[in-house]
């Protein structure tokens, strides 16, 4: 009975919170060790032209894109293939991709529960190409390029009850990162496709539970 109540609370939280999703960490995708798994904990800060204020398509709605988010991921690697899930605040997305020693291709996405535009395809996600250059066994430098459909919260202003729906915007961008063992620092620039908006992402993550070799 307890797990049923917890599940109901989780579903209600998803409904009331809408969805928030941005590109996941390139560094930690490449950092999953061979035949192992990683529990990744960290956070991301957003700076720049985030969607805050009056919703651009409806004057009674308000954009509520966050300036930061908690980042939790669980990734499993089988040979050169990686599968897992990422949690941005309470919004979950699936992750799958391929990586070699120097190159990776990461995909992520899921369907949103509520969308502010009822005619929009209720999907967020994207693809990311990653190039990594190991300096030594523990220290690595990497670069990334991504194209994504990001999600953020929109307050529909329904009598002040705090009901959030999901808004979307399309983005392309580039990034760079440094990894030392399980710790990573990452910077990313994103350019919105539909509007002249620029965003800058700063990510810090640490990976637990790694396996054997990272090659």
Phi, psi and omega in degrees: 000323182297318181291331176294315179297319179296320178296319179295319178298318180297315179297317179296323178297319178297319181294316184283336186265349186066204181230146174228123182210130176225168182304134179284179184291128172285321183299313184284335172297317180282347186268357180289124184283156185300132180056036179223184178224158180229133167258114187253127178238139179176203181202165180223140175247139178251130178231141178123215187272065177286159180278097176228140180107204184295132178296133191292342182251357182204114188292341179274352180259161182228128174292139181223045176293132184287161174266000179188169181203151170282137183239115177232128180224149170233120185235138176239137179243130176238103186059247180259006184250141183234135177226152178172200181213151180232141180241114174256108194056248178246014180263123184259149173215151177275151180231136175209150179177188184228144175214141169252194181293329187241345185225141176223153174231114185247132174237149180211161177162169176188173179262140178279151180280311181235134177239140180290328174261106186294342179269351182285148174293122187279057184229139171231152181156192180176186178230146180221129173263134186232135174240129183236140181234101180292124174281317171207194185297328185256332187252127184223147177243138182218164178225154181216153173226134183222157167226133190209160170247103185271157180237148178209164183280141173232125179275116181277002172057047181271076176069022177076020183273359177075033179276125181248139170248180184250127171255161183229155167208151181263144187213147166233155182188178180225160180204172175215156181209161172235136179234132172232109186053241181271356185262140179220144171242135186219138174235138181217142174249134177233138179242121179291138185281318187277336182224157180282067180243138179240138178231149178234129184248135175237120186237139173231128181218156173223135183254132175253166168066035179283159184268237189263268184260142181272003182282000000 
